[in-house]
Amino acid sequence: MCNCDTGGDDRRSCYPSSLSNEVWAVLEPLMPVRDRRKGGAARKYGDRPVLDAIFFVLRSGCQWRMIPRDLLPWDAAYRWFRTWTTDGTIDRVHDALRDQVRFQAGRQADPTAAVLDAQSIKSSEGGEARGFDMGKKTTGRKRHLIVDTLGLLLVVMVTSASVQDRVGGREILQRLAARFPSIALVWADGGYANSIVNGLLAWAKENLGLVLEIVKRSDEAKGFRVLPRRWVVERTFGWLVRNRRLARDYERLTANSETMIKLAMIRLMATRLAGQAVRWSNATEREAARRLTVETHLAA
């Protein structure tokens, strides 16, 4: 049963993607407060129904125009989605929640280590920045992610799938260094350096002051293996693709793709802070949860 408040409006249904009262209590203080001194007409829809409509698209993967009418008119939901993307509201809410989750876990707000990886994913037809990943045989886009040691998103960059890891890695590491100067160590997989091409490691050290440590998979390993440090970002990718809108890239703009990723993390972090359970749905996530629990006990 969904624990949400429809505000006394019986016409608006409570969907599985709707915010519970506890999650909304976490998000409400972070939403922007309108300055009534600037004038303008009163808003017809509050922040909570707008978020419910946006999260419905995120979780169900439907088109904006297919948002149920008892939630919100689709154009109002999309307008606020674009407004909060361009004015930085999504970024501010996401960063504030990340700081709270880190504090709850006994960490400082500014991380000192991170994990880098990229994921090639199919995209719908049309839109900007589409290409073919020769290694993964995938036509679409590539999600470049840097997460902290808890798996929380630090920096995201969406590019064409044809962009090589080392090229994308240089760009996203620059963004990381500018945004988080406290980070000194970044773990990554073998796609960012090998015995022939390892210039990214030296470049990151000389230009950004970052130590890029490569965690390689053993040549003898077969099948699924949970690799040290790399499992953290792999689990984050698992969190993202739980949302059908992120199972592939449906956005025409890469900026919208990045926003959808941040919204997925916002929902996840707000759920944690509200004290609600998160279910692990696959082997990678269950193993990641076990390792995180063990590391937490050891740190204590």
Short mmCIF file of N, CA and C in Angstrom, two decimals, residues 101-178:
data_model
loop_
_atom_site.label_atom_id
_atom_site.label_comp_id
_atom_site.label_asym_id
_atom_site.label_seq_id
_atom_site.Cartn_x
_atom_site.Cartn_y
_atom_site.Cartn_z
N VAL A 101 23.60 11.75 3.19
CA VAL A 101 23.85 10.30 3.23
C VAL A 101 25.27 10.02 3.70
N ARG A 102 26.22 10.82 3.26
CA ARG A 102 27.61 10.63 3.69
C ARG A 102 27.74 10.90 5.19
N PHE A 103 27.10 11.95 5.69
CA PHE A 103 27.13 12.23 7.13
C PHE A 103 26.49 11.09 7.91
N GLN A 104 25.39 10.57 7.40
CA GLN A 104 24.72 9.46 8.06
C GLN A 104 25.62 8.23 8.14
N ALA A 105 26.48 8.06 7.13
CA ALA A 105 27.40 6.92 7.11
C ALA A 105 28.71 7.21 7.85
N GLY A 106 28.79 8.37 8.48
CA GLY A 106 29.99 8.72 9.23
C GLY A 106 31.12 9.25 8.38
N ARG A 107 30.81 9.75 7.19
CA ARG A 107 31.83 10.30 6.29
C ARG A 107 31.74 11.82 6.25
N GLN A 108 32.84 12.45 5.83
CA GLN A 108 32.84 13.88 5.58
C GLN A 108 32.12 14.18 4.27
N ALA A 109 31.66 15.41 4.13
CA ALA A 109 30.93 15.78 2.92
C ALA A 109 31.81 15.68 1.68
N ASP A 110 33.08 16.07 1.80
CA ASP A 110 34.00 16.04 0.66
C ASP A 110 34.78 14.73 0.63
N PRO A 111 34.56 13.90 -0.38
CA PRO A 111 35.26 12.61 -0.47
C PRO A 111 36.73 12.79 -0.83
N THR A 112 37.53 11.79 -0.54
CA THR A 112 38.95 11.82 -0.88
C THR A 112 39.31 10.75 -1.91
N ALA A 113 38.39 9.84 -2.20
CA ALA A 113 38.63 8.80 -3.20
C ALA A 113 37.36 8.56 -3.98
N ALA A 114 37.51 8.05 -5.20
CA ALA A 114 36.36 7.86 -6.08
C ALA A 114 36.62 6.68 -7.01
N VAL A 115 35.57 6.28 -7.74
CA VAL A 115 35.65 5.17 -8.69
C VAL A 115 35.07 5.64 -10.02
N LEU A 116 35.78 5.34 -11.10
CA LEU A 116 35.40 5.78 -12.44
C LEU A 116 35.06 4.58 -13.33
N ASP A 117 34.00 4.72 -14.11
CA ASP A 117 33.66 3.69 -15.09
C ASP A 117 32.70 4.29 -16.11
N ALA A 118 32.47 3.54 -17.19
CA ALA A 118 31.57 3.99 -18.25
C ALA A 118 30.69 2.83 -18.66
N GLN A 119 29.49 3.16 -19.13
CA GLN A 119 28.52 2.15 -19.55
C GLN A 119 27.93 2.55 -20.90
N SER A 120 28.11 1.70 -21.89
CA SER A 120 27.48 1.93 -23.19
C SER A 120 26.07 1.35 -23.16
N ILE A 121 25.12 2.14 -23.69
CA ILE A 121 23.73 1.73 -23.63
C ILE A 121 23.02 2.14 -24.91
N LYS A 122 22.09 1.33 -25.34
CA LYS A 122 21.35 1.64 -26.55
C LYS A 122 20.50 2.88 -26.35
N SER A 123 20.31 3.61 -27.44
CA SER A 123 19.46 4.80 -27.38
C SER A 123 18.34 4.67 -28.40
N SER A 124 17.31 5.48 -28.22
CA SER A 124 16.24 5.51 -29.20
C SER A 124 16.71 6.26 -30.43
N GLU A 125 15.93 6.21 -31.49
CA GLU A 125 16.32 6.87 -32.73
C GLU A 125 16.29 8.39 -32.56
N GLY A 126 17.22 9.05 -33.23
CA GLY A 126 17.25 10.51 -33.18
C GLY A 126 17.97 11.02 -31.96
N GLY A 127 18.01 12.35 -31.85
CA GLY A 127 18.69 12.96 -30.73
C GLY A 127 20.16 13.20 -31.00
N GLU A 128 20.78 13.96 -30.12
CA GLU A 128 22.18 14.31 -30.30
C GLU A 128 23.10 13.24 -29.71
N ALA A 129 24.34 13.27 -30.14
CA ALA A 129 25.41 12.44 -29.57
C ALA A 129 25.07 10.95 -29.57
N ARG A 130 24.85 10.38 -30.75
CA ARG A 130 24.67 8.95 -30.90
C ARG A 130 25.83 8.40 -31.72
N GLY A 131 26.31 7.22 -31.34
CA GLY A 131 27.42 6.63 -32.06
C GLY A 131 27.49 5.14 -31.80
N PHE A 132 28.51 4.50 -32.37
CA PHE A 132 28.65 3.05 -32.27
C PHE A 132 29.88 2.71 -31.45
N ASP A 133 29.68 1.91 -30.41
CA ASP A 133 30.77 1.42 -29.58
C ASP A 133 31.26 0.10 -30.18
N MET A 134 32.46 0.13 -30.76
CA MET A 134 32.99 -1.06 -31.42
C MET A 134 33.23 -2.20 -30.43
N GLY A 135 33.64 -1.85 -29.21
CA GLY A 135 33.93 -2.89 -28.23
C GLY A 135 32.69 -3.61 -27.74
N LYS A 136 31.63 -2.86 -27.46
CA LYS A 136 30.39 -3.44 -26.94
C LYS A 136 29.37 -3.72 -28.04
N LYS A 137 29.70 -3.34 -29.28
CA LYS A 137 28.78 -3.55 -30.41
C LYS A 137 27.41 -2.92 -30.12
N THR A 138 27.44 -1.71 -29.64
CA THR A 138 26.22 -1.02 -29.22
C THR A 138 26.12 0.33 -29.91
N THR A 139 24.97 0.62 -30.47
CA THR A 139 24.71 1.93 -31.05
C THR A 139 23.90 2.74 -30.04
N GLY A 140 24.43 3.85 -29.63
CA GLY A 140 23.72 4.66 -28.65
C GLY A 140 24.63 5.65 -27.98
N ARG A 141 24.58 5.67 -26.66
CA ARG A 141 25.35 6.64 -25.88
C ARG A 141 26.16 5.94 -24.82
N LYS A 142 27.06 6.69 -24.22
CA LYS A 142 27.90 6.17 -23.15
C LYS A 142 27.74 7.04 -21.91
N ARG A 143 27.50 6.39 -20.78
CA ARG A 143 27.39 7.09 -19.50
C ARG A 143 28.72 6.97 -18.76
N HIS A 144 29.36 8.10 -18.55
CA HIS A 144 30.60 8.15 -17.78
C HIS A 144 30.25 8.58 -16.36
N LEU A 145 30.57 7.74 -15.39
CA LEU A 145 30.23 8.02 -14.00
C LEU A 145 31.47 8.01 -13.12
N ILE A 146 31.50 8.94 -12.17
CA ILE A 146 32.46 8.89 -11.07
C ILE A 146 31.64 8.91 -9.78
N VAL A 147 31.85 7.91 -8.94
CA VAL A 147 31.10 7.80 -7.68
C VAL A 147 32.08 7.77 -6.52
N ASP A 148 31.56 8.05 -5.32
CA ASP A 148 32.40 7.94 -4.13
C ASP A 148 32.45 6.48 -3.69
N THR A 149 33.09 6.22 -2.55
CA THR A 149 33.26 4.83 -2.11
C THR A 149 31.98 4.22 -1.59
N LEU A 150 30.91 5.03 -1.46
CA LEU A 150 29.60 4.50 -1.10
C LEU A 150 28.74 4.23 -2.33
N GLY A 151 29.25 4.60 -3.50
CA GLY A 151 28.49 4.42 -4.73
C GLY A 151 27.62 5.61 -5.07
N LEU A 152 27.76 6.71 -4.35
CA LEU A 152 26.95 7.91 -4.60
C LEU A 152 27.57 8.72 -5.72
N LEU A 153 26.73 9.26 -6.57
CA LEU A 153 27.18 9.95 -7.77
C LEU A 153 27.91 11.25 -7.43
N LEU A 154 29.08 11.43 -8.03
CA LEU A 154 29.83 12.68 -7.90
C LEU A 154 29.76 13.49 -9.19
N VAL A 155 30.08 12.84 -10.31
CA VAL A 155 30.07 13.51 -11.61
C VAL A 155 29.50 12.54 -12.64
N VAL A 156 28.67 13.06 -13.55
CA VAL A 156 28.13 12.25 -14.64
C VAL A 156 28.31 13.01 -15.94
N MET A 157 28.61 12.27 -16.99
CA MET A 157 28.76 12.86 -18.32
C MET A 157 28.25 11.85 -19.34
N VAL A 158 27.33 12.28 -20.19
CA VAL A 158 26.76 11.41 -21.22
C VAL A 158 27.29 11.86 -22.57
N THR A 159 27.86 10.91 -23.32
CA THR A 159 28.43 11.20 -24.62
C THR A 159 27.94 10.17 -25.64
N SER A 160 28.38 10.33 -26.86
CA SER A 160 28.15 9.31 -27.87
C SER A 160 28.87 8.03 -27.46
N ALA A 161 28.30 6.88 -27.80
CA ALA A 161 28.93 5.61 -27.46
C ALA A 161 30.26 5.41 -28.17
N SER A 162 30.52 6.18 -29.21
CA SER A 162 31.77 6.05 -29.95
C SER A 162 32.95 6.70 -29.23
N VAL A 163 32.69 7.48 -28.19
CA VAL A 163 33.77 8.13 -27.43
C VAL A 163 34.51 7.07 -26.62
N GLN A 164 35.81 6.97 -26.80
CA GLN A 164 36.60 5.97 -26.08
C GLN A 164 36.70 6.33 -24.60
N ASP A 165 36.91 5.30 -23.79
CA ASP A 165 36.98 5.51 -22.35
C ASP A 165 38.07 6.50 -21.96
N ARG A 166 39.23 6.40 -22.61
CA ARG A 166 40.34 7.28 -22.24
C ARG A 166 40.05 8.73 -22.59
N VAL A 167 39.36 8.95 -23.71
CA VAL A 167 38.99 10.32 -24.10
C VAL A 167 37.94 10.87 -23.15
N GLY A 168 36.90 10.08 -22.91
CA GLY A 168 35.87 10.51 -21.97
C GLY A 168 36.40 10.63 -20.56
N GLY A 169 37.34 9.74 -20.21
CA GLY A 169 37.92 9.78 -18.88
C GLY A 169 38.67 11.07 -18.61
N ARG A 170 39.37 11.58 -19.60
CA ARG A 170 40.10 12.84 -19.42
C ARG A 170 39.14 13.99 -19.14
N GLU A 171 38.03 14.04 -19.89
CA GLU A 171 37.07 15.13 -19.70
C GLU A 171 36.39 15.06 -18.34
N ILE A 172 35.95 13.86 -17.95
CA ILE A 172 35.21 13.76 -16.69
C ILE A 172 36.14 13.91 -15.49
N LEU A 173 37.40 13.53 -15.63
CA LEU A 173 38.36 13.75 -14.54
C LEU A 173 38.62 15.24 -14.34
N GLN A 174 38.62 16.01 -15.43
CA GLN A 174 38.76 17.46 -15.30
C GLN A 174 37.58 18.04 -14.53
N ARG A 175 36.39 17.56 -14.83
CA ARG A 175 35.21 18.03 -14.10
C ARG A 175 35.28 17.64 -12.64
N LEU A 176 35.78 16.43 -12.38
CA LEU A 176 35.91 15.97 -10.99
C LEU A 176 36.87 16.84 -10.22
N ALA A 177 38.04 17.13 -10.79
CA ALA A 177 39.04 17.93 -10.10
C ALA A 177 38.55 19.33 -9.82
N ALA A 178 37.76 19.90 -10.74
CA ALA A 178 37.23 21.25 -10.54
C ALA A 178 36.14 21.26 -9.46
#
